[in-house]
Coordinates of C-alpha atoms in Angstrom, one line a residue:
Chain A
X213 CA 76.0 90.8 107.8
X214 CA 75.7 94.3 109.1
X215 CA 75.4 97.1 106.8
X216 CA 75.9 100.4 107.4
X217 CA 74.2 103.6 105.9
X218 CA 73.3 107.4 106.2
X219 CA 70.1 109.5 105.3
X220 CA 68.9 112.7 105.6
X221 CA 65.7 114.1 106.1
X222 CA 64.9 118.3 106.2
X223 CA 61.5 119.7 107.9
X224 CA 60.0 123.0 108.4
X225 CA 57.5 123.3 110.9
X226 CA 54.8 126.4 111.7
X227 CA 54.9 128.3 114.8
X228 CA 51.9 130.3 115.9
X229 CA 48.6 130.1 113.7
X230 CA 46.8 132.8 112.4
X231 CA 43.6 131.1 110.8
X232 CA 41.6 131.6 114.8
X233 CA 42.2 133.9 117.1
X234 CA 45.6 132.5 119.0
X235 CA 46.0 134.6 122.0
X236 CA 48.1 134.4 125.2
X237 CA 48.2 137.3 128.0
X238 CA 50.5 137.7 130.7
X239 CA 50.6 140.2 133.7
X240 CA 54.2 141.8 135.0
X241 CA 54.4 142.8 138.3
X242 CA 57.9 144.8 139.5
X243 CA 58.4 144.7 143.2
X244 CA 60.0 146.7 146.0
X245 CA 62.5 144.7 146.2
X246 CA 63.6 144.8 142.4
X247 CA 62.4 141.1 142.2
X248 CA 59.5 140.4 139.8
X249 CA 56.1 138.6 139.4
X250 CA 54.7 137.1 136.4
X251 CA 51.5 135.9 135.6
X252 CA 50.8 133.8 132.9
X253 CA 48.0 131.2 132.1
X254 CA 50.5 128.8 130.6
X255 CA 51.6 125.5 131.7
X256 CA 54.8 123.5 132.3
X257 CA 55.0 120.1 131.4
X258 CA 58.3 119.9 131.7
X259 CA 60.0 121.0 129.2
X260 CA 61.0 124.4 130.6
X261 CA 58.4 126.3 129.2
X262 CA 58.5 128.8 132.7
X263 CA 62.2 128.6 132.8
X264 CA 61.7 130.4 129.3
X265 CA 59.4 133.2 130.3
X266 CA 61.6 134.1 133.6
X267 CA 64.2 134.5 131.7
X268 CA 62.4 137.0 128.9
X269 CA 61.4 138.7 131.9
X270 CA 64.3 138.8 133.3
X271 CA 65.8 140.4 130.2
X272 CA 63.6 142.7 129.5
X273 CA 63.9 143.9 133.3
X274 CA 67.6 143.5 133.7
X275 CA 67.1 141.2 136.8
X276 CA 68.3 137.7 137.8
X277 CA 66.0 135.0 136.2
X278 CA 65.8 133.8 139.8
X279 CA 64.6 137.2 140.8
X280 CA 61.3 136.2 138.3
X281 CA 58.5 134.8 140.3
X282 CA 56.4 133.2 138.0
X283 CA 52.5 132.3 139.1
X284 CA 51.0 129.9 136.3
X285 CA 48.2 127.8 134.9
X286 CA 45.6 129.0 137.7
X287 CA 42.5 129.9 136.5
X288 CA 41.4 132.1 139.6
X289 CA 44.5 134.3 139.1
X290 CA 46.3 133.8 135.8
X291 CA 44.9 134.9 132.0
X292 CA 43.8 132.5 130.2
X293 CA 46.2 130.9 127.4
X294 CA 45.7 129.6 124.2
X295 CA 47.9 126.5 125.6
X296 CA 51.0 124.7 126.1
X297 CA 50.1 123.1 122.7
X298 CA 51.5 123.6 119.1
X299 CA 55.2 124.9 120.2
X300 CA 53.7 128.0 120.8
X301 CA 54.6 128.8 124.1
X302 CA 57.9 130.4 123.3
X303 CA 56.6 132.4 120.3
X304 CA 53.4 133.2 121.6
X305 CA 53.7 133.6 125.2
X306 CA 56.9 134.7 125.6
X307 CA 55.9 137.5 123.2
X308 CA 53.1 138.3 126.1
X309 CA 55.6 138.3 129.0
X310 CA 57.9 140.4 127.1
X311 CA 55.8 143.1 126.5
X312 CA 53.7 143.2 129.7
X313 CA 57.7 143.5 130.9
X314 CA 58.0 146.5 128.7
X315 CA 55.2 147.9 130.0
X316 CA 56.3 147.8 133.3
X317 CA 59.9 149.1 132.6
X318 CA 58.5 152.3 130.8
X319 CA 56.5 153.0 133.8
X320 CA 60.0 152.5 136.0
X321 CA 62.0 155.4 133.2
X322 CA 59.7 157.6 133.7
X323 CA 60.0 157.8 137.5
X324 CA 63.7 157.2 137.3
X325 CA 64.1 159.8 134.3
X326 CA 63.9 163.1 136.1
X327 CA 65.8 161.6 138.9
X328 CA 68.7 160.9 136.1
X329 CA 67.9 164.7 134.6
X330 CA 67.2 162.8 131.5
X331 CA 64.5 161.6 128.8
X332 CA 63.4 158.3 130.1
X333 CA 64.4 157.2 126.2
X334 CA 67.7 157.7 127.3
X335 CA 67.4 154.8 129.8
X336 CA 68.4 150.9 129.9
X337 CA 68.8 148.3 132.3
X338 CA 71.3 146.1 133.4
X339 CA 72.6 144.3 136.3
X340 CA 69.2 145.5 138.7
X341 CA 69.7 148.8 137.4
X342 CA 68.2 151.7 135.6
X343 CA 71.1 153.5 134.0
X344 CA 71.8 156.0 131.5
X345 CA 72.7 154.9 127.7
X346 CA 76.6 155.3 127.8
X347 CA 76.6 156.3 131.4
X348 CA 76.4 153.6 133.2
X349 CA 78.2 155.0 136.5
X350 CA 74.5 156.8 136.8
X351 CA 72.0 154.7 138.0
X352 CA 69.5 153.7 140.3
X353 CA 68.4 150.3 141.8
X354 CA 65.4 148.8 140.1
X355 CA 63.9 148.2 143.6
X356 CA 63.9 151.7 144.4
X357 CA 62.6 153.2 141.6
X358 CA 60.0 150.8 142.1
X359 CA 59.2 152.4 145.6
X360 CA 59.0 155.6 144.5
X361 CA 56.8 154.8 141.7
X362 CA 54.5 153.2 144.1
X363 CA 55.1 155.6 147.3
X364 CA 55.7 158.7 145.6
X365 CA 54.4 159.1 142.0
X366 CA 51.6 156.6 142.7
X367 CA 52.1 155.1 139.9
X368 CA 52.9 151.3 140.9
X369 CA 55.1 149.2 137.6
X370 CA 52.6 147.0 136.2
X371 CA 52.2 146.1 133.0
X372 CA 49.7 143.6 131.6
X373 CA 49.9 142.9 127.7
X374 CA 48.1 140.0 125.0
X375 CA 50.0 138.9 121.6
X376 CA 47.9 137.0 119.4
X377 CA 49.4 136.4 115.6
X378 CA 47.8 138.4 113.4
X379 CA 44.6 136.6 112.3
X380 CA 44.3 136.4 108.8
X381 CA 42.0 134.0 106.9
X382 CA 43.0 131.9 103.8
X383 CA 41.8 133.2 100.4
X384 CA 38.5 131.0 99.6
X385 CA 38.8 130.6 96.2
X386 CA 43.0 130.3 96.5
X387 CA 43.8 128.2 99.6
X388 CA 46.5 131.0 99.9
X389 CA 47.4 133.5 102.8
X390 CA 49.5 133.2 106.0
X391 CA 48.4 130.3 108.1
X392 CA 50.9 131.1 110.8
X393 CA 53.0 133.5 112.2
X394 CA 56.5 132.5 111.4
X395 CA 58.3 128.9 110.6
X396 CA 61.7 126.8 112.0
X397 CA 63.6 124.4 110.0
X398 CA 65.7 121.5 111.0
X399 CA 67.9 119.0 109.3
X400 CA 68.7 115.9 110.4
X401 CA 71.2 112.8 109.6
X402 CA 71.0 109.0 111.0
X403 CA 73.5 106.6 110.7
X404 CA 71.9 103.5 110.7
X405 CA 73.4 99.9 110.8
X406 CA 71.0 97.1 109.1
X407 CA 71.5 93.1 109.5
X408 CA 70.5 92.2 106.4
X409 CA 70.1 88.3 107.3
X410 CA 67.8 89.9 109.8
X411 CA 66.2 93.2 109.2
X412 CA 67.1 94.6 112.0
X413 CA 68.2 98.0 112.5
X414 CA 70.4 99.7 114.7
X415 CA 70.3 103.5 114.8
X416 CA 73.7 104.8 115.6
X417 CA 73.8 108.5 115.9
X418 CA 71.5 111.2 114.8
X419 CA 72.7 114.6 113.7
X420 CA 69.9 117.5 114.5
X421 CA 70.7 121.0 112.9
X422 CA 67.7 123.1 114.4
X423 CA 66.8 126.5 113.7
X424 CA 64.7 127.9 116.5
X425 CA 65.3 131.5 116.4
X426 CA 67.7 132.7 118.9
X427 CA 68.0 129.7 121.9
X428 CA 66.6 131.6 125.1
X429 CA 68.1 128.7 126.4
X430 CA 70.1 126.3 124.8
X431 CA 70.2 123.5 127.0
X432 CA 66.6 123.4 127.1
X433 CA 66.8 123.5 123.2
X434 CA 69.2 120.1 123.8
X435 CA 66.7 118.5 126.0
X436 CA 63.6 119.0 123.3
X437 CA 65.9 117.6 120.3
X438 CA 67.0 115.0 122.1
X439 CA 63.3 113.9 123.2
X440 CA 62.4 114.2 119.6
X441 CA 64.6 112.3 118.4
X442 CA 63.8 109.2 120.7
X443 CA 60.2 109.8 119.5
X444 CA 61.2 109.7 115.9
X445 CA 63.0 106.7 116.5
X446 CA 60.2 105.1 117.9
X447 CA 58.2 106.1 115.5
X448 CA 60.6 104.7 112.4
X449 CA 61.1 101.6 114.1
X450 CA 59.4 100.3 117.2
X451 CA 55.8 101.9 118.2
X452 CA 52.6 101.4 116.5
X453 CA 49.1 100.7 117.7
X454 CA 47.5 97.5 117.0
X455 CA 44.1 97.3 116.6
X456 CA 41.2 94.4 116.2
X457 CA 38.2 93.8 114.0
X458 CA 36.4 95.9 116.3
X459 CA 38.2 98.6 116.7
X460 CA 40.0 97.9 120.1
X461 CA 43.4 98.4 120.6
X462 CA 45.2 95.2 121.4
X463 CA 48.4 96.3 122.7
X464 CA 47.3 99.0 125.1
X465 CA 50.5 98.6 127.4
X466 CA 54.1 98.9 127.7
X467 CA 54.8 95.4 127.1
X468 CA 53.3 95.1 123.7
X469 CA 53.6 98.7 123.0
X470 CA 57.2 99.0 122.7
X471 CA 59.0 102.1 122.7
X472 CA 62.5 103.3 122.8
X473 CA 64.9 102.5 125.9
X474 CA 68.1 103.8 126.5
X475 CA 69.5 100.9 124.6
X476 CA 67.4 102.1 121.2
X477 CA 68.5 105.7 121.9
X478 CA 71.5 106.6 119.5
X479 CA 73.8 109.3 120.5
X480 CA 73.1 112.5 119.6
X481 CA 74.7 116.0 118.3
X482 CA 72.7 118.7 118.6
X483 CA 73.3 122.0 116.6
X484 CA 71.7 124.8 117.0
X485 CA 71.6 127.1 114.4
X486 CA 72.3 130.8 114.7
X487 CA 69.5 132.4 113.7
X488 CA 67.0 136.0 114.8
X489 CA 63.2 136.2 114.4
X490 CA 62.4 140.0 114.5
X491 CA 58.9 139.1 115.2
X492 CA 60.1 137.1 118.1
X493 CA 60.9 137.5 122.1
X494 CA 64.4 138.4 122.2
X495 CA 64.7 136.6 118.5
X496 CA 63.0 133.5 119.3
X497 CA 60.7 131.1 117.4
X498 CA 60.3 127.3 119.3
X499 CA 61.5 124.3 118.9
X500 CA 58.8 121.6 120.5
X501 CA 57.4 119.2 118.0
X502 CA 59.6 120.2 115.4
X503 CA 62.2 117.9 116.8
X504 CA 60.7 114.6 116.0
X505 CA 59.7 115.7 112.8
X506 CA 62.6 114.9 110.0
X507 CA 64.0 111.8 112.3
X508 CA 61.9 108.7 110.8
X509 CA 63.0 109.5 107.5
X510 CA 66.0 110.2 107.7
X511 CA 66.2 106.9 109.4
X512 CA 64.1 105.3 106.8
X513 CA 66.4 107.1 104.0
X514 CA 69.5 105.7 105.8
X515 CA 68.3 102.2 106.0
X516 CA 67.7 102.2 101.8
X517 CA 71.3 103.8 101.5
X518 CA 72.6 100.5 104.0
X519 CA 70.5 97.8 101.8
X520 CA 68.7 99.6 99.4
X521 CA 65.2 98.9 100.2
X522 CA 62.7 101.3 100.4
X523 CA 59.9 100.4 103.6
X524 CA 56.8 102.6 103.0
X525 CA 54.9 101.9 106.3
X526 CA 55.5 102.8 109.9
X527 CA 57.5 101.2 111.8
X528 CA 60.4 99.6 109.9
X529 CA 60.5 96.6 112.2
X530 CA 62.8 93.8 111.6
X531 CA 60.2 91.5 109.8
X532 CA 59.3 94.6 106.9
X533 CA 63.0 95.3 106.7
X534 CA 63.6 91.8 106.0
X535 CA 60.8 91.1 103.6
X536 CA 61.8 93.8 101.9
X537 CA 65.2 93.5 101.2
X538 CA 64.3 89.4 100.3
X539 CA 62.0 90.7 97.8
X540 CA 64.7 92.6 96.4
X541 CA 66.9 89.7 96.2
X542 CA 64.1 87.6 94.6
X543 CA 63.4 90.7 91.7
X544 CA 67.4 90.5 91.3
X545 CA 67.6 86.4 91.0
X546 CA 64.7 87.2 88.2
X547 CA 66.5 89.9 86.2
X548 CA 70.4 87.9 87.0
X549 CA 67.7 84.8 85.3
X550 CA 67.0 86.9 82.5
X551 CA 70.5 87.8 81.5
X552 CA 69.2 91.4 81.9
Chain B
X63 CA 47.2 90.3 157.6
X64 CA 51.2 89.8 157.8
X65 CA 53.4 91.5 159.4
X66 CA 56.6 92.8 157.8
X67 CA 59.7 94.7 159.3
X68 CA 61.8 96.2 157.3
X69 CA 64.6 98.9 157.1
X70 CA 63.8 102.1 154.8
X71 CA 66.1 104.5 154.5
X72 CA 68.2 103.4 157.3
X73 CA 65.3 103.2 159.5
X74 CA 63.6 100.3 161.0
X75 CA 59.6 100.4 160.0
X76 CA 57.2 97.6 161.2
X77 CA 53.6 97.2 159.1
X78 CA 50.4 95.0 158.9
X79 CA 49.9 94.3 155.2
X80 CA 47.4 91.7 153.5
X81 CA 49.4 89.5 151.5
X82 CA 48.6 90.6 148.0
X83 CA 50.1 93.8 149.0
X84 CA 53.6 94.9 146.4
X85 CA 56.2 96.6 148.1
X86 CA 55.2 99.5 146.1
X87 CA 52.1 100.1 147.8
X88 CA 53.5 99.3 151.1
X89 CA 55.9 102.0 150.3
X90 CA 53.7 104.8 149.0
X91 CA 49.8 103.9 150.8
X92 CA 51.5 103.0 154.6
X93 CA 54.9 104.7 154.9
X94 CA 53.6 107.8 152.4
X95 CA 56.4 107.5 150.8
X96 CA 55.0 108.6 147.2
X97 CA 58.7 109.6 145.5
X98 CA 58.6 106.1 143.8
X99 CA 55.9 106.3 141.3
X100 CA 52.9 103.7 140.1
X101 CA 53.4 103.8 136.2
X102 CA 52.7 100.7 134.7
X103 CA 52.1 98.2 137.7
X104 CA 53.4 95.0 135.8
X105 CA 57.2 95.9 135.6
X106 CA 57.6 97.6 132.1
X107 CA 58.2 100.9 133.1
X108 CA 60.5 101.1 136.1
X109 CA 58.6 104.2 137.4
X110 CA 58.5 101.9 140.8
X111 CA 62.6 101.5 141.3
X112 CA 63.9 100.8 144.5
X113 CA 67.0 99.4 146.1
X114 CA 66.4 96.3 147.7
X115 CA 69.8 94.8 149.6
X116 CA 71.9 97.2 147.3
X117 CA 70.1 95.7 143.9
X118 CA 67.6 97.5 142.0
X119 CA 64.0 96.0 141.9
X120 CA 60.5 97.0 140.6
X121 CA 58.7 97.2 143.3
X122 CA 55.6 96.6 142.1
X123 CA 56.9 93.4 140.9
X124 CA 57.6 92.5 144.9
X125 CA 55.3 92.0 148.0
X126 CA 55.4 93.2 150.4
X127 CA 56.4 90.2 152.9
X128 CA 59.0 89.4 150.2
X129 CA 60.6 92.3 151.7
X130 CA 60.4 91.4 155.2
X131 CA 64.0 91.5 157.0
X132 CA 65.3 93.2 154.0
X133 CA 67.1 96.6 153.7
X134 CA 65.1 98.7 151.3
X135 CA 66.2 102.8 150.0
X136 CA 64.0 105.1 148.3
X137 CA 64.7 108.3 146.2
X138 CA 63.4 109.9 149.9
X139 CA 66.9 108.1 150.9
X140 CA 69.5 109.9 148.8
X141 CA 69.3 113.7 149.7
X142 CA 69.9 114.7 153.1
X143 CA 68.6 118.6 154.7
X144 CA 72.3 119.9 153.6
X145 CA 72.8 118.5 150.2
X146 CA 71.3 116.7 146.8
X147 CA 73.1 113.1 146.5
X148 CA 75.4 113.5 143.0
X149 CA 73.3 112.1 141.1
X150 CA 70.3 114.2 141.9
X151 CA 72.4 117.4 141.6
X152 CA 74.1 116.3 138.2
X153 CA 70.7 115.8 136.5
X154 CA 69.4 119.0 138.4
X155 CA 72.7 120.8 136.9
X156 CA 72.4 119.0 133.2
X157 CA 69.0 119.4 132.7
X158 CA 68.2 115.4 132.6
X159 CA 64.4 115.2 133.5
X160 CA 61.3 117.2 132.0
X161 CA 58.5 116.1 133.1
X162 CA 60.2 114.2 136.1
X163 CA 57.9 111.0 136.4
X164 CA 60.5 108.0 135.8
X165 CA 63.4 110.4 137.6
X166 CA 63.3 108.7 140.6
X167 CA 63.7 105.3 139.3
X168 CA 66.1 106.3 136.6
X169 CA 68.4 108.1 139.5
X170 CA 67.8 104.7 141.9
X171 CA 69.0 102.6 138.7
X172 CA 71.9 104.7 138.4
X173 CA 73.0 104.9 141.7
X174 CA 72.3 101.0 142.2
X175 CA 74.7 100.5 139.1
X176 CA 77.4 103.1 140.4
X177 CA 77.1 100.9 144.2
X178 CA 78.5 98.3 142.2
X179 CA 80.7 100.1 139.7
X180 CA 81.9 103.1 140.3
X181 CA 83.2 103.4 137.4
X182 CA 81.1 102.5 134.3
X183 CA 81.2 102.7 130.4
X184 CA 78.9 103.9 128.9
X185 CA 77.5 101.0 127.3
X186 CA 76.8 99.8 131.1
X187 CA 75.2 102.7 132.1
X188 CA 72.5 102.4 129.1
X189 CA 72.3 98.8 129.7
X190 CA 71.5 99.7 133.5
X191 CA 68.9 102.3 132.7
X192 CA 66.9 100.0 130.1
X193 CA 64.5 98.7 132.8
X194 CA 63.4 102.3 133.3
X195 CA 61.1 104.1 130.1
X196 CA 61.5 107.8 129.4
X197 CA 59.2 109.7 127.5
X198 CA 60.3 113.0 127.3
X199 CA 64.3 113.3 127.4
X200 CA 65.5 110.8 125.0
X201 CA 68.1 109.6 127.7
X202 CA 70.9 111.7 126.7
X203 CA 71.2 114.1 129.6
X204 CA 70.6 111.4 131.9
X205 CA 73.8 109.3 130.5
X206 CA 75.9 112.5 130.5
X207 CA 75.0 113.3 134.0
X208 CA 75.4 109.4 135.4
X209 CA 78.6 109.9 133.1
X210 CA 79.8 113.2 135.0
X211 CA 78.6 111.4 138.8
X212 CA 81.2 108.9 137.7
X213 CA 83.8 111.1 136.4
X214 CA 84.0 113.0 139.6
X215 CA 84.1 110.0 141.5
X216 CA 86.6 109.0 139.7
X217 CA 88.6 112.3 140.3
X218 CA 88.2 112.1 143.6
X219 CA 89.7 108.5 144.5
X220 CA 92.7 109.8 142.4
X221 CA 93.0 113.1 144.9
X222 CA 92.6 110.3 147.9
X223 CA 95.2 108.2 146.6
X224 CA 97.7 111.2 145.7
X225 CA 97.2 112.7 149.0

């Protein structure tokens, strides 16, 4: 018969390594036209990575993200990145984009400033506009301040900035130090169901309770949990490579190789947690591989609370569920044998 | 050589083809119709989905000259200049692709299944999209946004009826 159970699983997961240099560089470019250019030597792969860094720009500018223009991943034009690797990209990058942002804004209050009769620290943006702190009725379009700082103070808003982690190598003797920059945590909880005349599992729902800073944008967060989690369930109970005696991997395809279709995948509830990295853009920290961390065992911890077997290798398929949980039976017949 | 005419996207297209040629490859290499994609070229991944007659097929699973007579539509189908089709704005709006590479498949599954029932659970809408692998999104957003397709469908027959 079917038997249900829950398990839970907890992860933390570094973001932005210290031990080598770790750098990523961006270039902000304001326009006449209050729109923006960024350059930046990072890549999408789909997971919204660009998306991200418009709308840091964006924030930092007080522009539309659509008003961002984002040139990436050319080496001819863009600064080289560290990469789209090691959930970084967020952290790292968006750290560069912010500040070459920054730099670009102060260059803007400083022509606006005197227009305004004030100190450019008296300045914000919002909405396309340079205003005063608490006066918000005086203001000038972004776009023209940007003319003038071009055409009149020849001073064109550009800003170009690098963040790279502090590098900071372990203690020799200790093994101790800061290996990276800053860390997320997740919790998550599976509710499995488990034939026990079969071994087969059925993952029902996963809860995922991610911190990732403050989302930039939380329907992007969504997306990478959700990915995660269809990873970690392949992982847990479906994909593994197969190799022969000489080394060669004997399932390299999709039908021996078998990972998770939308039949495997359960549903999901994502909660992001509220959470603010100072040393962050905007409060953020990243979320990539993180997500796919804490699923397999809290799968694996939810199939020993359904039958009470513990399955020590990767993937749980149906037959190591099953010999496991008839072992169990057999080490019970023993012992009921016994009289213990 | 054989020679195949068929209707793609509503319009009628003649080719020569050598017979070992899939449908796939007649789409992409002669027509240059490169929207469906060549994942797995033995039917696993269902990068390759098409409609063929209203059903959804891999068409790397079909020749070419199977096709012949047959009435075949393409992701290149479903948007016209004006507007997305639904289903390509509702994954657009709910975020339901990353990297993008099974997308057309998955939205040609989807709209093959909603063709046929307008109106699905959502234990048929998983069951349509399991002939079509995913790497990256974990199939949620993609349910929720066939889910939403159907929804306003749904809304919309009732406003028909009312009025």
């Amino acid at each position: 018969m079917k038997r249900r159970g829950r398990g839970i699983a907890c992860m933390w997961y570094p973001i932005g390594f210290t031990v080598s240099a770790n750098p990523s560089a961006a270039v902000v470019k304001v326009n006449e036209d209050g729109t923006a250019t960024l350059l930046t030597g990072t890549v999408e792969t789909g997971q919204g990575s660009l998306t991200i860094l418009a709308q840091i720009v964006a924030q930092e500018l007080g522009i539309a993200t659509d008003d961002v223009h984002v040139v990436s991943a050319d080496t001819d034009t863009t600064p080289m990145d560290t990469g789209a690797i090691a959930s970084r990209t967020t952290y790292v990058t968006g750290n560069a984009a912010r500040l070459a942002a920054e730099k670009a804004k102060k260059i803007l209050f400083d022509v606006a400033a005197p227009l305004l009769g004030v100190k450019p620290d008296h300045l914000e943006v919002s909405d396309h506009k340079i205003q005063i702190k608490g006066f918000p009725s005086r203001s000038l379009h972004i776009g023209d301040v940007a003319e003038r700082a071009r055409g009149v103070n020849g001073d064109p808003p550009l800003g170009s900035a690098s963040f790279n982690p502090a590098t900071a190598a372990l203690d020799p003797e200790t093994g101790q130090g800061k290996p990276f920059a800053t860390y997320v945590y997740a919790t998550q909880i599976a509710e499995v169901d488990v034939d026990d005349e079969t071994g087969e599992v059925e993952v029902l729902r996963v809860v995922a309770s991610h911190d990732c800073g403050t989302p930039i944008n939380p329907m992007l967060v969504e997306g990478q949990v959700e990915g995660g989690i269809s990873m970690g369930v392949g992982f847990a109970l479906e994909e593994e490579m197969l190799f022969d005696a000489n080394g060669r991997q004997i399932n390299p395809n999709l039908t021996n190789y078998i990972m998770p279709t939308s039949l495997d995948m359960p549903k999901v509830e994502v909660d992001i947690v509220d959470s603010y990295d100072p040393t962050g853009p905007f409060g953020a920290k990243g979320v990539g591989e993180p997500t796919c961390v804490a699923t397999a065992a809290a799968i694996l911890n939810a199939i020993h609370d359904a039958v009470g077997v513990r399955v020590t290798s990767l993937p749980a398929t149906s037959e190591k569920v099953y010999a496991a949980i008839k072992a169990k039976r057999a080490q019970e017949g023993k012992r009921l044998a016994a009289g213990t | 050589m054989a020679k195949v005419t068929l209707t793609v996207n509503g319009e009628a297209r003649t080719a020569s083809v050598s017979p070992e040629t899939t449908l796939l490859r007649l789409l992409r290499e002669e027509f240059g119709l490169t929207g469906s994609k060549l994942g797995c070229d033995v039917g696993d991944c269902g990068a390759c989905t098409v409609m063929v007659d209203g059903k959804s097929v891999n068409s790397c699973l079909m020749l070419a000259v199977q096709a012949d007579g047959r009435d075949v539509v393409t992701i290149e189908g479903l948007a016209t200049m004006e507007r997305l089709h639904p289903l390509q704005q509702l994954f657009e709006d709910k975020g339901s692709l990353q990297c993008g590479f099974c997308g057309p498949g998955i939205i040609i599954s989807a709209k093959a299944l909603l063709d046929e029932n307008p109106d699905p659970t959502e234990e048929e809408i998983r069951d349509a999209l399991a002939g079509n692998l995913c790497r990256c999104t974990g199939y949620s957003k993609m349910i929720e946004a066939v889910r939403a397709v159907a929804r306003a469908g749904r809304d919309e027959r009732t406003a028909g009826s009312v009025a």
